[in-house]
Amino acid sequence: MTAKIINGTEIAAKKRIEIAEEVQKLKSSGVTPGLAVILVGNNHASRTYVKNKQKACNELGMHSVLIELPESISESELLFKIEELNGDQSIHGILVQLPIPKHIDEKIVIESISPLKDVDGFHPINIGRMMTGQDAFLPCTPFGIMVLLEETGIPVAGKHVVVVGRSNIVGKPAGQLFLNQHATVTYCHSRTSDLKAHTTQADILVSAVGIANFINAEHIKEGAVVIDVGMNRNNAGKLCGDVAFDEVSMKAGFITPVPKGVGPMTITMLMYNTLKSAKNTLQS
Ligand code: GUN
């Protein structure tokens, strides 16, 4: 079997058109969705991600603010800035780009963002709401995975989903979203013994490990759906995922490439969440 490619760029573009249309409608009601991104220090990769988030905001007609703070900033100064944004009516989403410097407690920072403006979906209140099936801001990468499957017409209910990776940002919430949609979910991670025994049972395999070529054809059931969340560099410095694409795509039914798979969906869902937050202000 040769896998069908799930084209994240195409699906993201379709979703962004829908979001841009809704932004225009909201603007005519007098509300322009606004996103504030806080970048602490000078991490090169973070700077690129933040620029892409701002660019997406501009393209979709949203207001965006970038707050750049020095590496040496104290935790209380950062919390003060977040408190200011919590009370700013022109801002509907607040995102602190991670990682932040080690002298600042990430948990305290995330919990200081108003859950009503937590468009990353990282606040424990939003995570708890997601776990209990209530309305919540969903973490953007797992949310993007669910949209990719929905748009591709791949059913989830009753399927066996194996998630490899258990980060708070991707692995854990991805499994929860599949469970919410009635899948049977297995989590695997660095201490799982006999990984292949689990992954070969997967109807849908999600890999969010961060190691190039971690998943090969021997890990896959014939015809499985393979979602690659990895963003790695191979020996030649080229961007690649966790999955050995050439061999796995000969065995899988569907596969997301890297780049142009899950990646473009993450920022798209951030835009979706910011729009959702702005819409919420009309209802309250
Ligand atoms: N760093 C890497 N990914 C993310 C993300 O999705 N949100 C934030 N805030 N920081 C990140």
Tab-separated table of C-alpha atoms and ligand atoms in Angstrom:
chain	number	residue	atom	x	y	z
A	1	MET	CA	0.000	0.000	0.000
A	2	THR	CA	1.135	3.561	-0.679
A	3	ALA	CA	-0.188	6.038	1.858
A	4	LYS	CA	-2.322	9.022	0.962
A	5	ILE	CA	-0.595	12.221	2.059
A	6	ILE	CA	-2.543	14.436	4.455
A	7	ASN	CA	-1.687	17.918	3.199
A	8	GLY	CA	-1.588	20.181	6.264
A	9	THR	CA	-0.758	23.274	4.233
A	10	GLU	CA	-3.911	22.885	2.121
A	11	ILE	CA	-6.176	22.140	5.082
A	12	ALA	CA	-4.686	25.033	7.088
A	13	ALA	CA	-5.257	27.401	4.143
A	14	LYS	CA	-8.920	26.359	3.943
A	15	LYS	CA	-9.400	26.891	7.677
A	16	ARG	CA	-7.624	30.254	7.571
A	17	ILE	CA	-10.030	31.492	4.881
A	18	GLU	CA	-12.964	30.537	7.137
A	19	ILE	CA	-11.325	32.280	10.116
A	20	ALA	CA	-10.569	35.448	8.083
A	21	GLU	CA	-14.235	35.628	7.042
A	22	GLU	CA	-15.350	35.398	10.659
A	23	VAL	CA	-12.807	38.036	11.689
A	24	GLN	CA	-14.334	40.433	9.152
A	25	LYS	CA	-17.846	39.756	10.516
A	26	LEU	CA	-16.671	40.364	14.057
A	27	LYS	CA	-14.924	43.572	13.040
A	28	SER	CA	-18.184	44.874	11.613
A	29	SER	CA	-19.681	44.322	15.098
A	30	GLY	CA	-16.888	46.524	16.460
A	31	VAL	CA	-14.529	43.856	17.818
A	32	THR	CA	-11.086	43.176	16.313
A	33	PRO	CA	-9.570	39.972	17.695
A	34	GLY	CA	-6.223	40.765	19.333
A	35	LEU	CA	-3.329	38.480	20.268
A	36	ALA	CA	-0.432	39.462	22.536
A	37	VAL	CA	2.709	37.352	22.282
A	38	ILE	CA	5.387	37.662	24.940
A	39	LEU	CA	8.906	36.676	23.976
A	40	VAL	CA	11.445	36.517	26.793
A	41	GLY	CA	15.131	36.452	25.817
A	42	ASN	CA	16.734	35.751	22.487
A	43	ASN	CA	16.033	32.129	21.545
A	44	HIS	CA	16.410	32.030	17.762
A	45	ALA	CA	13.790	29.330	17.104
A	46	SER	CA	11.285	31.054	19.432
A	47	ARG	CA	11.782	34.315	17.562
A	48	THR	CA	10.943	32.597	14.264
A	49	TYR	CA	7.811	30.955	15.731
A	50	VAL	CA	6.656	34.271	17.195
A	51	LYS	CA	7.170	36.093	13.896
A	52	ASN	CA	5.073	33.449	12.117
A	53	LYS	CA	2.286	33.895	14.684
A	54	GLN	CA	2.290	37.659	14.127
A	55	LYS	CA	2.329	37.220	10.355
A	56	ALA	CA	-0.704	34.910	10.552
A	57	CYS	CA	-2.556	37.469	12.695
A	58	ASN	CA	-1.892	40.192	10.153
A	59	GLU	CA	-2.934	38.010	7.220
A	60	LEU	CA	-6.245	37.167	8.893
A	61	GLY	CA	-7.001	40.786	9.807
A	62	MET	CA	-6.342	40.395	13.530
A	63	HIS	CA	-4.584	42.819	15.841
A	64	SER	CA	-1.253	41.557	17.162
A	65	VAL	CA	1.180	42.866	19.742
A	66	LEU	CA	4.679	41.533	20.344
A	67	ILE	CA	6.150	42.192	23.763
A	68	GLU	CA	9.871	41.519	23.846
A	69	LEU	CA	11.414	41.238	27.284
A	70	PRO	CA	15.083	40.729	28.205
A	71	GLU	CA	16.395	37.351	29.391
A	72	SER	CA	17.198	38.995	32.750
A	73	ILE	CA	13.607	40.038	33.505
A	74	SER	CA	12.368	38.982	36.949
A	75	GLU	CA	9.389	36.692	37.433
A	76	SER	CA	7.407	39.472	39.144
A	77	GLU	CA	8.030	41.896	36.267
A	78	LEU	CA	6.773	39.285	33.803
A	79	LEU	CA	3.700	38.593	35.959
A	80	PHE	CA	3.012	42.338	36.116
A	81	LYS	CA	3.037	42.535	32.301
A	82	ILE	CA	0.659	39.559	32.043
A	83	GLU	CA	-1.679	41.162	34.594
A	84	GLU	CA	-1.744	44.302	32.462
A	85	LEU	CA	-2.701	42.254	29.378
A	86	ASN	CA	-5.369	40.331	31.365
A	87	GLY	CA	-7.094	43.696	31.862
A	88	ASP	CA	-6.535	45.034	28.320
A	89	GLN	CA	-9.836	44.946	26.391
A	90	SER	CA	-8.105	45.064	22.982
A	91	ILE	CA	-6.343	41.759	23.759
A	92	HIS	CA	-8.292	38.481	23.558
A	93	GLY	CA	-5.393	36.036	23.561
A	94	ILE	CA	-2.170	36.017	25.571
A	95	LEU	CA	0.668	33.681	24.717
A	96	VAL	CA	4.011	33.429	26.501
A	97	GLN	CA	6.367	31.724	24.081
A	98	LEU	CA	8.046	28.722	25.732
A	99	PRO	CA	10.685	27.943	26.821
A	100	ILE	CA	11.238	30.811	29.238
A	101	PRO	CA	14.464	31.375	31.222
A	102	LYS	CA	15.097	28.916	34.052
A	103	HIS	CA	14.917	31.494	36.863
A	104	ILE	CA	11.200	31.993	36.063
A	105	ASP	CA	8.653	29.359	37.125
A	106	GLU	CA	6.763	28.272	34.004
A	107	LYS	CA	3.812	26.900	35.991
A	108	ILE	CA	3.277	30.210	37.818
A	109	VAL	CA	3.466	32.131	34.541
A	110	ILE	CA	0.929	29.884	32.785
A	111	GLU	CA	-1.448	30.097	35.752
A	112	SER	CA	-1.211	33.891	35.794
A	113	ILE	CA	-2.757	34.154	32.321
A	114	SER	CA	-6.520	34.619	32.534
A	115	PRO	CA	-8.141	31.302	31.498
A	116	LEU	CA	-10.461	33.446	29.336
A	117	LYS	CA	-7.409	34.613	27.296
A	118	ASP	CA	-5.378	31.374	27.434
A	119	VAL	CA	-5.413	30.692	23.681
A	120	ASP	CA	-2.583	28.143	24.042
A	121	GLY	CA	-4.927	26.015	26.171
A	122	PHE	CA	-2.160	25.440	28.747
A	123	HIS	CA	-3.908	26.796	31.880
A	124	PRO	CA	-4.969	24.017	34.292
A	125	ILE	CA	-8.537	25.347	34.152
A	126	ASN	CA	-8.672	24.846	30.388
A	127	ILE	CA	-6.966	21.456	30.679
A	128	GLY	CA	-9.499	20.411	33.342
A	129	ARG	CA	-12.372	21.654	31.220
A	130	MET	CA	-11.037	19.725	28.220
A	131	MET	CA	-10.686	16.556	30.325
A	132	THR	CA	-14.265	16.799	31.546
A	133	GLY	CA	-15.597	17.468	28.042
A	134	GLN	CA	-16.572	21.100	28.725
A	135	ASP	CA	-16.055	24.012	26.372
A	136	ALA	CA	-12.377	25.044	26.574
A	137	PHE	CA	-9.486	26.477	24.630
A	138	LEU	CA	-7.857	23.357	23.222
A	139	PRO	CA	-4.045	23.151	22.910
A	140	CYS	CA	-3.267	24.122	19.336
A	141	THR	CA	-1.192	21.187	18.057
A	142	PRO	CA	-3.491	18.377	19.317
A	143	PHE	CA	-6.497	20.422	18.173
A	144	GLY	CA	-4.856	20.757	14.746
A	145	ILE	CA	-4.432	16.972	14.551
A	146	MET	CA	-8.149	16.441	15.191
A	147	VAL	CA	-9.039	18.960	12.469
A	148	LEU	CA	-6.662	17.280	9.980
A	149	LEU	CA	-8.436	13.945	10.547
A	150	GLU	CA	-11.895	15.473	10.375
A	151	GLU	CA	-11.108	17.316	7.141
A	152	THR	CA	-9.619	14.144	5.630
A	153	GLY	CA	-12.768	12.187	6.549
A	154	ILE	CA	-10.976	9.754	8.867
A	155	PRO	CA	-13.329	8.530	11.623
A	156	VAL	CA	-11.977	8.330	15.170
A	157	ALA	CA	-14.763	6.747	17.270
A	158	GLY	CA	-13.972	3.142	18.189
A	159	LYS	CA	-10.454	3.323	16.712
A	160	HIS	CA	-7.349	2.301	18.631
A	161	VAL	CA	-5.096	5.352	18.874
A	162	VAL	CA	-1.524	4.969	20.104
A	163	VAL	CA	0.161	8.205	21.173
A	164	VAL	CA	3.948	8.075	21.492
A	165	GLY	CA	5.059	10.947	23.752
A	166	ARG	CA	3.556	12.381	26.920
A	167	SER	CA	4.385	16.097	26.944
A	168	ASN	CA	1.887	18.507	28.471
A	169	ILE	CA	1.752	20.424	25.175
A	170	VAL	CA	1.167	17.573	22.698
A	171	GLY	CA	1.125	13.938	23.849
A	172	LYS	CA	-1.116	14.099	26.931
A	173	PRO	CA	-3.776	16.420	25.483
A	174	ALA	CA	-3.744	14.611	22.110
A	175	GLY	CA	-4.714	11.354	23.827
A	176	GLN	CA	-7.442	13.138	25.763
A	177	LEU	CA	-8.962	14.678	22.618
A	178	PHE	CA	-9.077	11.252	20.962
A	179	LEU	CA	-10.704	9.808	24.084
A	180	ASN	CA	-13.286	12.618	24.028
A	181	GLN	CA	-14.115	11.480	20.490
A	182	HIS	CA	-14.640	7.885	21.650
A	183	ALA	CA	-11.337	6.340	20.575
A	184	THR	CA	-9.503	3.730	22.666
A	185	VAL	CA	-6.204	5.334	23.630
A	186	THR	CA	-2.804	3.893	24.554
A	187	TYR	CA	0.020	6.183	25.682
A	188	CYS	CA	3.628	5.134	25.049
A	189	HIS	CA	6.768	6.984	26.136
A	190	SER	CA	10.482	6.686	26.731
A	191	ARG	CA	10.039	4.000	29.414
A	192	THR	CA	7.557	1.863	27.500
A	193	SER	CA	8.915	-1.644	27.126
A	194	ASP	CA	8.369	-3.281	23.733
A	195	LEU	CA	7.120	-0.168	21.942
A	196	LYS	CA	6.429	-2.101	18.719
A	197	ALA	CA	3.996	-4.431	20.501
A	198	HIS	CA	1.816	-1.372	21.106
A	199	THR	CA	2.366	0.685	17.952
A	200	THR	CA	1.611	-2.237	15.628
A	201	GLN	CA	-1.869	-2.378	17.210
A	202	ALA	CA	-2.616	1.240	16.266
A	203	ASP	CA	-5.301	2.179	13.767
A	204	ILE	CA	-4.048	5.741	14.279
A	205	LEU	CA	-0.464	6.336	15.436
A	206	VAL	CA	0.581	9.768	16.714
A	207	SER	CA	4.293	10.332	17.242
A	208	ALA	CA	5.387	13.340	19.300
A	209	VAL	CA	8.820	12.285	20.475
A	210	GLY	CA	11.299	14.654	18.839
A	211	ILE	CA	13.722	12.036	17.480
A	212	ALA	CA	14.310	11.641	13.725
A	213	ASN	CA	13.470	8.172	12.329
A	214	PHE	CA	12.133	7.008	15.706
A	215	ILE	CA	9.191	5.294	13.997
A	216	ASN	CA	9.911	2.961	11.087
A	217	ALA	CA	7.885	0.504	8.976
A	218	GLU	CA	8.215	-2.227	11.635
A	219	HIS	CA	6.239	-0.066	14.095
A	220	ILE	CA	3.248	0.248	11.786
A	221	LYS	CA	0.169	-1.857	11.089
A	222	GLU	CA	-0.625	-2.139	7.360
A	223	GLY	CA	-3.047	0.651	6.388
A	224	ALA	CA	-2.681	2.646	9.632
A	225	VAL	CA	-3.056	6.423	9.838
A	226	VAL	CA	0.304	7.946	10.856
A	227	ILE	CA	0.439	11.457	12.327
A	228	ASP	CA	3.960	12.835	12.685
A	229	VAL	CA	4.301	15.724	15.145
A	230	GLY	CA	8.126	15.657	15.205
A	231	MET	CA	10.122	18.731	14.189
A	232	ASN	CA	13.705	17.531	13.964
A	233	ARG	CA	16.792	18.145	11.865
A	234	ASN	CA	18.447	15.169	10.147
A	235	ASN	CA	22.226	14.817	9.718
A	236	ALA	CA	22.098	17.038	6.629
A	237	GLY	CA	20.301	19.766	8.638
A	238	LYS	CA	17.014	19.202	6.803
A	239	LEU	CA	13.698	19.489	8.700
A	240	CYS	CA	12.183	16.056	9.338
A	241	GLY	CA	9.682	14.391	11.639
A	242	ASP	CA	9.835	11.367	13.950
A	243	VAL	CA	8.730	8.993	11.201
A	244	ALA	CA	10.966	7.412	8.532
A	245	PHE	CA	8.680	8.777	5.842
A	246	ASP	CA	9.884	6.811	2.784
A	247	GLU	CA	9.458	3.341	4.279
A	248	VAL	CA	6.405	4.093	6.453
A	249	SER	CA	4.500	5.682	3.563
A	250	MET	CA	4.791	2.329	1.693
A	251	LYS	CA	2.839	0.601	4.475
A	252	ALA	CA	0.496	3.198	6.033
A	253	GLY	CA	-2.946	4.162	4.722
A	254	PHE	CA	-2.538	7.876	5.445
A	255	ILE	CA	0.471	9.886	6.583
A	256	THR	CA	1.298	13.479	7.460
A	257	PRO	CA	4.586	14.720	5.964
A	258	VAL	CA	7.107	17.004	7.698
A	259	PRO	CA	7.093	19.810	6.741
A	260	LYS	CA	3.551	20.593	5.492
A	261	GLY	CA	1.723	18.222	7.825
A	262	VAL	CA	0.766	19.025	11.410
A	263	GLY	CA	2.967	22.177	11.592
A	264	PRO	CA	0.757	24.575	9.592
A	265	MET	CA	-2.247	23.565	11.708
A	266	THR	CA	-0.749	24.730	15.019
A	267	ILE	CA	-0.773	28.445	14.199
A	268	THR	CA	-4.119	28.061	12.436
A	269	MET	CA	-5.721	26.742	15.626
A	270	LEU	CA	-4.085	29.566	17.596
A	271	MET	CA	-5.875	31.979	15.279
A	272	TYR	CA	-9.092	29.989	15.758
A	273	ASN	CA	-8.748	30.211	19.551
A	274	THR	CA	-8.067	33.954	19.441
A	275	LEU	CA	-11.159	34.459	17.292
A	276	LYS	CA	-13.187	32.281	19.693
A	277	SER	CA	-12.006	34.375	22.667
A	278	ALA	CA	-12.954	37.605	20.890
A	279	LYS	CA	-16.401	36.192	20.054
A	280	ASN	CA	-16.868	35.229	23.711
A	281	THR	CA	-16.614	38.900	24.702
A	282	LEU	CA	-19.760	39.619	22.698
A	283	GLN	CA	-21.688	37.043	24.711
A	284	SER	CA	-20.567	38.138	28.159
B	1	GUN	N1	6.849	26.681	22.326
B	1	GUN	C1	6.766	25.650	21.435
B	1	GUN	N2	5.469	25.433	21.103
B	1	GUN	C2	4.732	26.339	21.780
B	1	GUN	C3	3.345	26.620	21.835
B	1	GUN	O1	2.509	25.974	21.197
B	1	GUN	N3	2.976	27.657	22.652
B	1	GUN	C4	3.878	28.363	23.381
B	1	GUN	N4	3.410	29.333	24.147
B	1	GUN	N5	5.183	28.122	23.344
B	1	GUN	C5	5.593	27.116	22.549
